[in-house]
PDB file of C-alpha atoms in Angstrom:
ATOM      1  CA  MET A  19      29.174  16.933-100.953  1.00 50.00           C
ATOM      2  CA  ALA A  20      25.516  16.172-101.545  1.00 57.00           C
ATOM      3  CA  ALA A  21      24.964  15.308 -97.879  1.00 69.00           C
ATOM      4  CA  GLY A  22      26.643  18.545 -96.808  1.00 81.00           C
ATOM      5  CA  GLY A  23      24.372  20.511 -99.143  1.00 85.00           C
ATOM      6  CA  GLU A  24      21.348  18.774 -97.657  1.00 89.00           C
ATOM      7  CA  GLU A  25      22.454  19.632 -94.139  1.00 92.00           C
ATOM      8  CA  GLN A  26      23.082  23.239 -95.057  1.00 91.00           C
ATOM      9  CA  ARG A  27      19.669  23.479 -96.673  1.00 91.00           C
ATOM     10  CA  GLU A  28      18.109  22.084 -93.509  1.00 93.00           C
ATOM     11  CA  MET A  29      19.906  24.714 -91.416  1.00 94.00           C
ATOM     12  CA  LEU A  30      18.801  27.497 -93.739  1.00 94.00           C
ATOM     13  CA  THR A  31      15.231  26.195 -93.554  1.00 95.00           C
ATOM     14  CA  GLN A  32      15.330  26.265 -89.751  1.00 96.00           C
ATOM     15  CA  ARG A  33      16.699  29.806 -89.721  1.00 96.00           C
ATOM     16  CA  LEU A  34      14.089  31.001 -92.168  1.00 96.00           C
ATOM     17  CA  LYS A  35      11.315  29.332 -90.190  1.00 97.00           C
ATOM     18  CA  ALA A  36      12.555  31.104 -87.079  1.00 97.00           C
ATOM     19  CA  ALA A  37      12.615  34.437 -88.910  1.00 96.00           C
ATOM     20  CA  VAL A  38       9.078  33.895 -90.206  1.00 97.00           C
ATOM     21  CA  HIS A  39       7.881  32.867 -86.743  1.00 97.00           C
ATOM     22  CA  TYR A  40       9.363  36.022 -85.227  1.00 96.00           C
ATOM     23  CA  THR A  41       7.731  38.303 -87.792  1.00 97.00           C
ATOM     24  CA  VAL A  42       4.391  36.511 -87.468  1.00 97.00           C
ATOM     25  CA  GLY A  43       4.643  37.060 -83.706  1.00 96.00           C
ATOM     26  CA  CYS A  44       5.110  40.806 -84.221  1.00 96.00           C
ATOM     27  CA  LEU A  45       2.235  41.034 -86.691  1.00 96.00           C
ATOM     28  CA  CYS A  46      -0.091  39.042 -84.434  1.00 96.00           C
ATOM     29  CA  GLN A  47       0.719  41.403 -81.592  1.00 96.00           C
ATOM     30  CA  GLU A  48      -0.493  44.298 -83.735  1.00 95.00           C
ATOM     31  CA  VAL A  49      -3.728  42.428 -84.444  1.00 95.00           C
ATOM     32  CA  GLU A  50      -4.078  41.653 -80.713  1.00 95.00           C
ATOM     33  CA  GLU A  51      -3.968  45.356 -79.901  1.00 94.00           C
ATOM     34  CA  ASP A  52      -6.288  46.214 -82.793  1.00 92.00           C
ATOM     35  CA  LYS A  53      -8.960  43.662 -82.040  1.00 93.00           C
ATOM     36  CA  ASP A  54      -8.581  43.192 -78.308  1.00 92.00           C
ATOM     37  CA  VAL A  55      -8.020  39.426 -78.449  1.00 95.00           C
ATOM     38  CA  GLN A  56      -5.146  37.166 -77.503  1.00 97.00           C
ATOM     39  CA  PHE A  57      -3.376  34.595 -79.627  1.00 97.00           C
ATOM     40  CA  SER A  58      -2.240  31.341 -78.060  1.00 97.00           C
ATOM     41  CA  LYS A  59       1.366  30.325 -78.675  1.00 97.00           C
ATOM     42  CA  GLN A  60       0.163  27.387 -80.748  1.00 97.00           C
ATOM     43  CA  SER A  61      -1.968  29.560 -82.983  1.00 97.00           C
ATOM     44  CA  ILE A  62       0.980  31.867 -83.705  1.00 97.00           C
ATOM     45  CA  ALA A  63       3.175  28.868 -84.465  1.00 97.00           C
ATOM     46  CA  ALA A  64       0.467  27.525 -86.756  1.00 97.00           C
ATOM     47  CA  ILE A  65       0.194  30.807 -88.673  1.00 97.00           C
ATOM     48  CA  ALA A  66       3.983  30.829 -89.029  1.00 97.00           C
ATOM     49  CA  GLU A  67       3.966  27.289 -90.412  1.00 97.00           C
ATOM     50  CA  ILE A  68       1.121  28.101 -92.828  1.00 97.00           C
ATOM     51  CA  THR A  69       2.994  31.187 -94.012  1.00 97.00           C
ATOM     52  CA  PHE A  70       6.166  29.185 -94.548  1.00 97.00           C
ATOM     53  CA  ARG A  71       4.307  26.607 -96.630  1.00 96.00           C
ATOM     54  CA  GLN A  72       2.490  29.329 -98.540  1.00 96.00           C
ATOM     55  CA  CYS A  73       5.884  30.751 -99.511  1.00 96.00           C
ATOM     56  CA  GLU A  74       6.606  27.509-101.324  1.00 96.00           C
ATOM     57  CA  ILE A  75       3.472  27.972-103.423  1.00 96.00           C
ATOM     58  CA  PHE A  76       4.252  31.653-104.004  1.00 97.00           C
ATOM     59  CA  ALA A  77       7.820  30.888-105.078  1.00 97.00           C
ATOM     60  CA  LYS A  78       6.834  28.159-107.515  1.00 96.00           C
ATOM     61  CA  ASP A  79       4.063  30.278-109.022  1.00 97.00           C
ATOM     62  CA  LEU A  80       6.334  33.306-109.380  1.00 97.00           C
ATOM     63  CA  GLU A  81       8.993  31.220-111.071  1.00 97.00           C
ATOM     64  CA  MET A  82       6.428  29.793-113.476  1.00 96.00           C
ATOM     65  CA  PHE A  83       4.950  33.227-114.247  1.00 97.00           C
ATOM     66  CA  ALA A  84       8.394  34.630-115.009  1.00 97.00           C
ATOM     67  CA  ARG A  85       9.238  31.585-117.102  1.00 96.00           C
ATOM     68  CA  HIS A  86       5.973  32.009-118.980  1.00 96.00           C
ATOM     69  CA  ALA A  87       7.078  35.518-119.946  1.00 97.00           C
ATOM     70  CA  LYS A  88      10.505  34.101-120.946  1.00 96.00           C
ATOM     71  CA  ARG A  89      12.275  35.813-118.065  1.00 96.00           C
ATOM     72  CA  THR A  90      14.557  34.392-115.381  1.00 96.00           C
ATOM     73  CA  THR A  91      13.976  37.393-113.104  1.00 97.00           C
ATOM     74  CA  VAL A  92      10.737  37.704-111.163  1.00 97.00           C
ATOM     75  CA  THR A  93       9.265  41.223-111.437  1.00 96.00           C
ATOM     76  CA  THR A  94       6.389  43.127-109.839  1.00 96.00           C
ATOM     77  CA  GLU A  95       4.163  42.038-112.745  1.00 96.00           C
ATOM     78  CA  ASP A  96       4.504  38.423-111.603  1.00 97.00           C
ATOM     79  CA  VAL A  97       3.652  39.382-108.027  1.00 97.00           C
ATOM     80  CA  LYS A  98       0.535  41.198-109.217  1.00 96.00           C
ATOM     81  CA  LEU A  99      -0.511  38.054-111.062  1.00 96.00           C
ATOM     82  CA  LEU A 100      -0.055  36.143-107.814  1.00 94.00           C
ATOM     83  CA  ALA A 101      -2.580  38.433-106.102  1.00 94.00           C
ATOM     84  CA  ARG A 102      -5.249  38.048-108.799  1.00 94.00           C
ATOM     85  CA  ARG A 103      -7.728  35.930-106.822  1.00 93.00           C
ATOM     86  CA  SER A 104      -9.062  38.611-104.536  1.00 92.00           C
ATOM     87  CA  ASN A 105     -10.115  41.956-106.009  1.00 94.00           C
ATOM     88  CA  SER A 106      -9.260  44.089-103.015  1.00 95.00           C
ATOM     89  CA  LEU A 107      -5.922  42.338-102.608  1.00 95.00           C
ATOM     90  CA  LEU A 108      -5.069  42.955-106.246  1.00 96.00           C
ATOM     91  CA  LYS A 109      -5.994  46.608-105.883  1.00 96.00           C
ATOM     92  CA  TYR A 110      -3.836  46.967-102.786  1.00 96.00           C
ATOM     93  CA  ILE A 111      -0.828  45.225-104.321  1.00 96.00           C
ATOM     94  CA  THR A 112      -1.132  47.212-107.562  1.00 96.00           C
ATOM     95  CA  GLN A 113      -1.191  50.444-105.584  1.00 96.00           C
ATOM     96  CA  LYS A 114       1.882  49.380-103.602  1.00 95.00           C
ATOM     97  CA  SER A 115       3.705  48.499-106.771  1.00 95.00           C
ATOM     98  CA  GLU A 116       2.955  51.923-108.232  1.00 95.00           C
ATOM     99  CA  GLU A 117       4.270  53.553-105.067  1.00 95.00           C
ATOM    100  CA  LEU A 118       7.483  51.556-105.385  1.00 93.00           C
ATOM    101  CA  ALA A 119       7.848  52.470-109.028  1.00 92.00           C
ATOM    102  CA  SER A 120       7.387  56.175-108.389  1.00 93.00           C
ATOM    103  CA  SER A 121       9.807  56.219-105.449  1.00 90.00           C
ATOM    104  CA  ASN A 122      12.350  54.485-107.677  1.00 87.00           C
ATOM    105  CA  MET A 123      11.921  57.185-110.296  1.00 88.00           C
ATOM    106  CA  GLU A 124      12.636  59.841-107.703  1.00 89.00           C
ATOM    107  CA  GLN A 125      15.744  58.032-106.531  1.00 87.00           C
ATOM    108  CA  LYS A 126      17.009  57.643-110.044  1.00 85.00           C
ATOM    109  CA  GLU A 127      16.596  61.328-110.658  1.00 86.00           C
ATOM    110  CA  LYS A 128      18.476  62.126-107.452  1.00 84.00           C
ATOM    111  CA  LYS A 129      21.258  59.761-108.473  1.00 81.00           C
ATOM    112  CA  LYS A 130      21.478  61.388-111.863  1.00 79.00           C
ATOM    113  CA  LYS A 131      21.926  64.785-110.254  1.00 79.00           C
ATOM    114  CA  LYS A 132      24.502  63.383-107.835  1.00 76.00           C
ATOM    115  CA  SER A 133      26.552  61.577-110.437  1.00 74.00           C
ATOM    116  CA  SER A 134      26.552  64.564-112.758  1.00 70.00           C
ATOM    117  CA  ALA A 135      27.788  66.677-109.835  1.00 67.00           C
ATOM    118  CA  ALA A 136      30.429  64.276-108.512  1.00 60.00           C
ATOM    119  CA  LYS A 137      31.041  61.731-111.294  1.00 54.00           C
ATOM    120  CA  GLY A 138      29.796  58.728-109.262  1.00 47.00           C
ATOM    121  CA  GLU A 139      32.048  57.857-106.350  1.00 50.00           C
ATOM    122  CA  ARG A 140      30.164  54.599-105.762  1.00 50.00           C
ATOM    123  CA  SER A 141      28.849  52.288-108.405  1.00 50.00           C
ATOM    124  CA  PRO A 142      25.160  51.306-108.075  1.00 51.00           C
ATOM    125  CA  GLY A 143      26.259  47.771-107.178  1.00 50.00           C
ATOM    126  CA  GLU A 144      28.211  48.975-104.151  1.00 48.00           C
ATOM    127  CA  GLU A 145      25.288  51.026-102.963  1.00 49.00           C
ATOM    128  CA  GLU A 146      23.038  47.970-103.132  1.00 48.00           C
ATOM    129  CA  ALA A 147      25.522  45.977-101.038  1.00 49.00           C
ATOM    130  CA  ALA A 148      25.595  48.679 -98.387  1.00 47.00           C
ATOM    131  CA  VAL A 149      21.812  48.580 -98.112  1.00 47.00           C
ATOM    132  CA  THR A 150      21.672  44.795 -97.642  1.00 45.00           C
ATOM    133  CA  GLU A 151      24.366  44.961 -95.002  1.00 46.00           C
ATOM    134  CA  ASN A 152      22.297  47.440 -93.070  1.00 47.00           C
ATOM    135  CA  GLU A 153      19.262  45.225 -93.173  1.00 46.00           C
ATOM    136  CA  ASP A 154      21.185  42.185 -91.978  1.00 46.00           C
ATOM    137  CA  SER A 155      21.390  43.596 -88.486  1.00 46.00           C
ATOM    138  CA  ASN A 156      17.673  42.896 -88.044  1.00 46.00           C
ATOM    139  CA  MET A 157      17.858  39.188 -88.862  1.00 44.00           C
ATOM    140  CA  ALA A 158      16.221  37.248 -86.068  1.00 43.00           C
TER     141      ALA A 158
ATOM    142  CA  MET B  14      14.366  50.932 -94.463  1.00 40.00           C
ATOM    143  CA  GLU B  15      11.101  52.676 -93.836  1.00 40.00           C
ATOM    144  CA  GLU B  16       8.967  50.631 -96.242  1.00 42.00           C
ATOM    145  CA  ARG B  17       9.248  47.536 -94.074  1.00 42.00           C
ATOM    146  CA  GLY B  18       7.028  49.160 -91.494  1.00 48.00           C
ATOM    147  CA  ALA B  19       7.141  48.183 -87.822  1.00 56.00           C
ATOM    148  CA  GLY B  20       6.753  44.433 -88.159  1.00 71.00           C
ATOM    149  CA  GLY B  21       7.085  43.355 -91.763  1.00 91.00           C
ATOM    150  CA  PHE B  22       9.225  40.768 -93.464  1.00 95.00           C
ATOM    151  CA  ARG B  23      12.776  41.716 -94.370  1.00 95.00           C
ATOM    152  CA  LYS B  24      13.661  41.899 -98.032  1.00 94.00           C
ATOM    153  CA  ASP B  25      16.568  39.532 -97.539  1.00 94.00           C
ATOM    154  CA  THR B  26      14.411  36.976 -95.713  1.00 95.00           C
ATOM    155  CA  VAL B  27      11.873  37.105 -98.537  1.00 96.00           C
ATOM    156  CA  ASP B  28      14.587  36.603-101.130  1.00 95.00           C
ATOM    157  CA  ARG B  29      15.951  33.558 -99.325  1.00 95.00           C
ATOM    158  CA  LEU B  30      12.489  32.110 -98.743  1.00 96.00           C
ATOM    159  CA  LEU B  31      11.752  32.343-102.451  1.00 96.00           C
ATOM    160  CA  ARG B  32      15.134  31.106-103.623  1.00 95.00           C
ATOM    161  CA  LEU B  33      14.841  28.093-101.318  1.00 95.00           C
ATOM    162  CA  ASN B  34      11.814  26.989-103.318  1.00 95.00           C
ATOM    163  CA  PHE B  35      12.818  27.846-106.871  1.00 96.00           C
ATOM    164  CA  ARG B  36      13.420  24.805-109.025  1.00 95.00           C
ATOM    165  CA  ASP B  37      15.797  26.588-111.365  1.00 93.00           C
ATOM    166  CA  GLY B  38      18.921  28.015-109.724  1.00 91.00           C
ATOM    167  CA  ARG B  39      19.070  30.819-112.260  1.00 94.00           C
ATOM    168  CA  THR B  40      15.769  32.366-111.180  1.00 96.00           C
ATOM    169  CA  ARG B  41      16.196  35.767-109.513  1.00 95.00           C
ATOM    170  CA  VAL B  42      13.837  38.276-107.939  1.00 96.00           C
ATOM    171  CA  ASN B  43      14.248  41.983-108.589  1.00 94.00           C
ATOM    172  CA  ALA B  44      14.296  44.470-105.715  1.00 95.00           C
ATOM    173  CA  ASP B  45      10.801  45.880-106.243  1.00 95.00           C
ATOM    174  CA  ALA B  46       9.335  42.406-106.513  1.00 96.00           C
ATOM    175  CA  GLN B  47      11.035  41.449-103.227  1.00 96.00           C
ATOM    176  CA  LEU B  48       9.417  44.381-101.463  1.00 95.00           C
ATOM    177  CA  LEU B  49       6.068  43.558-103.016  1.00 96.00           C
ATOM    178  CA  VAL B  50       6.246  39.902-101.951  1.00 97.00           C
ATOM    179  CA  ALA B  51       7.162  41.105 -98.450  1.00 96.00           C
ATOM    180  CA  GLU B  52       4.012  43.222 -98.515  1.00 96.00           C
ATOM    181  CA  LEU B  53       1.938  40.305 -99.803  1.00 96.00           C
ATOM    182  CA  LEU B  54       3.217  38.034 -97.030  1.00 97.00           C
ATOM    183  CA  LYS B  55       2.427  40.682 -94.456  1.00 97.00           C
ATOM    184  CA  VAL B  56      -1.133  40.924 -95.759  1.00 96.00           C
ATOM    185  CA  PHE B  57      -1.373  37.125 -95.702  1.00 97.00           C
ATOM    186  CA  VAL B  58      -0.322  36.909 -92.055  1.00 97.00           C
ATOM    187  CA  ARG B  59      -2.552  39.791 -90.966  1.00 96.00           C
ATOM    188  CA  GLU B  60      -5.502  38.254 -92.814  1.00 96.00           C
ATOM    189  CA  ALA B  61      -4.916  34.919 -91.127  1.00 97.00           C
ATOM    190  CA  ALA B  62      -4.677  36.587 -87.727  1.00 97.00           C
ATOM    191  CA  ALA B  63      -7.633  38.923 -88.273  1.00 97.00           C
ATOM    192  CA  ARG B  64      -9.921  36.192 -89.577  1.00 97.00           C
ATOM    193  CA  ALA B  65      -9.009  33.871 -86.716  1.00 97.00           C
ATOM    194  CA  ALA B  66      -9.619  36.736 -84.281  1.00 97.00           C
ATOM    195  CA  ARG B  67     -13.022  37.385 -85.824  1.00 96.00           C
ATOM    196  CA  GLN B  68     -13.858  33.701 -85.550  1.00 97.00           C
ATOM    197  CA  ALA B  69     -12.889  33.724 -81.876  1.00 96.00           C
ATOM    198  CA  GLN B  70     -15.063  36.774 -81.257  1.00 96.00           C
ATOM    199  CA  ALA B  71     -17.975  35.105 -83.012  1.00 96.00           C
ATOM    200  CA  GLU B  72     -17.562  32.266 -80.530  1.00 97.00           C
ATOM    201  CA  ASP B  73     -17.385  34.705 -77.605  1.00 96.00           C
ATOM    202  CA  LEU B  74     -13.784  33.831 -76.862  1.00 95.00           C
ATOM    203  CA  LYS B  75     -11.020  36.160 -75.746  1.00 94.00           C
ATOM    204  CA  LYS B  76      -8.260  33.836 -76.832  1.00 96.00           C
ATOM    205  CA  VAL B  77      -7.586  32.655 -80.372  1.00 96.00           C
ATOM    206  CA  ASP B  78      -6.479  29.041 -80.543  1.00 96.00           C
ATOM    207  CA  THR B  79      -5.654  26.696 -83.408  1.00 96.00           C
ATOM    208  CA  GLU B  80      -9.275  25.578 -83.510  1.00 97.00           C
ATOM    209  CA  GLN B  81     -10.384  29.029 -84.676  1.00 97.00           C
ATOM    210  CA  LEU B  82      -7.531  29.172 -87.142  1.00 97.00           C
ATOM    211  CA  GLU B  83      -8.515  25.810 -88.595  1.00 97.00           C
ATOM    212  CA  LYS B  84     -12.004  27.094 -89.251  1.00 97.00           C
ATOM    213  CA  VAL B  85     -10.868  30.093 -91.290  1.00 97.00           C
ATOM    214  CA  LEU B  86      -7.978  28.380 -93.066  1.00 97.00           C
ATOM    215  CA  PRO B  87      -9.824  26.897 -96.085  1.00 97.00           C
ATOM    216  CA  GLN B  88     -11.268  30.242 -97.205  1.00 96.00           C
ATOM    217  CA  LEU B  89      -7.969  32.016 -96.506  1.00 96.00           C
ATOM    218  CA  LEU B  90      -6.114  29.625 -98.774  1.00 95.00           C
ATOM    219  CA  LEU B  91      -8.746  30.040-101.474  1.00 94.00           C
ATOM    220  CA  ASP B  92      -8.238  33.795-101.386  1.00 93.00           C
ATOM    221  CA  PHE B  93      -4.451  33.634-101.847  1.00 93.00           C
TER     222      PHE B  93
END
């Protein structure tokens, strides 16, 4: 049982690394066009590996920040705290978080209108599931 | 989903990446936080790439290799 779990974790790690590598490749391509340079395959792989390791730090910090606030769910507040070291980064992330919050408000209002019109055909949970299914098609 | 942009990280990927590293199995990430971490990771990658590109240009190179990345890595990690 424990060995099986280990193996599964290893497989998940490999898949996630591949997904990160793919996305890093796309992002580097954008930078290539922007700055008129080329990235070697090794440098892209290195950025992917750095990003994967950085995720470990991010995850542990986020968990600790949430725990510190006596929560088990990580929120945008924790993410903002993660971006505290650089001023411009913090500003950017704060702005993004406000955008998210305001778009959520709009959606909620739309939902309210919908559900009052047609007494909620789908529960919010079902809607969430539909969204994740859609996104799955992009998994590298 | 429009907010992912052309080449960003997927919300689901971010969630799994984080959950892989949580010590406590009960820890969850809410939807907004997932999107925000995706954004943060995108900035991280673009910063790494842009700084390495700048380093290569300072050395009059057209191609960025790991050597240039190594030079900008310490400051990058201090900033995140």
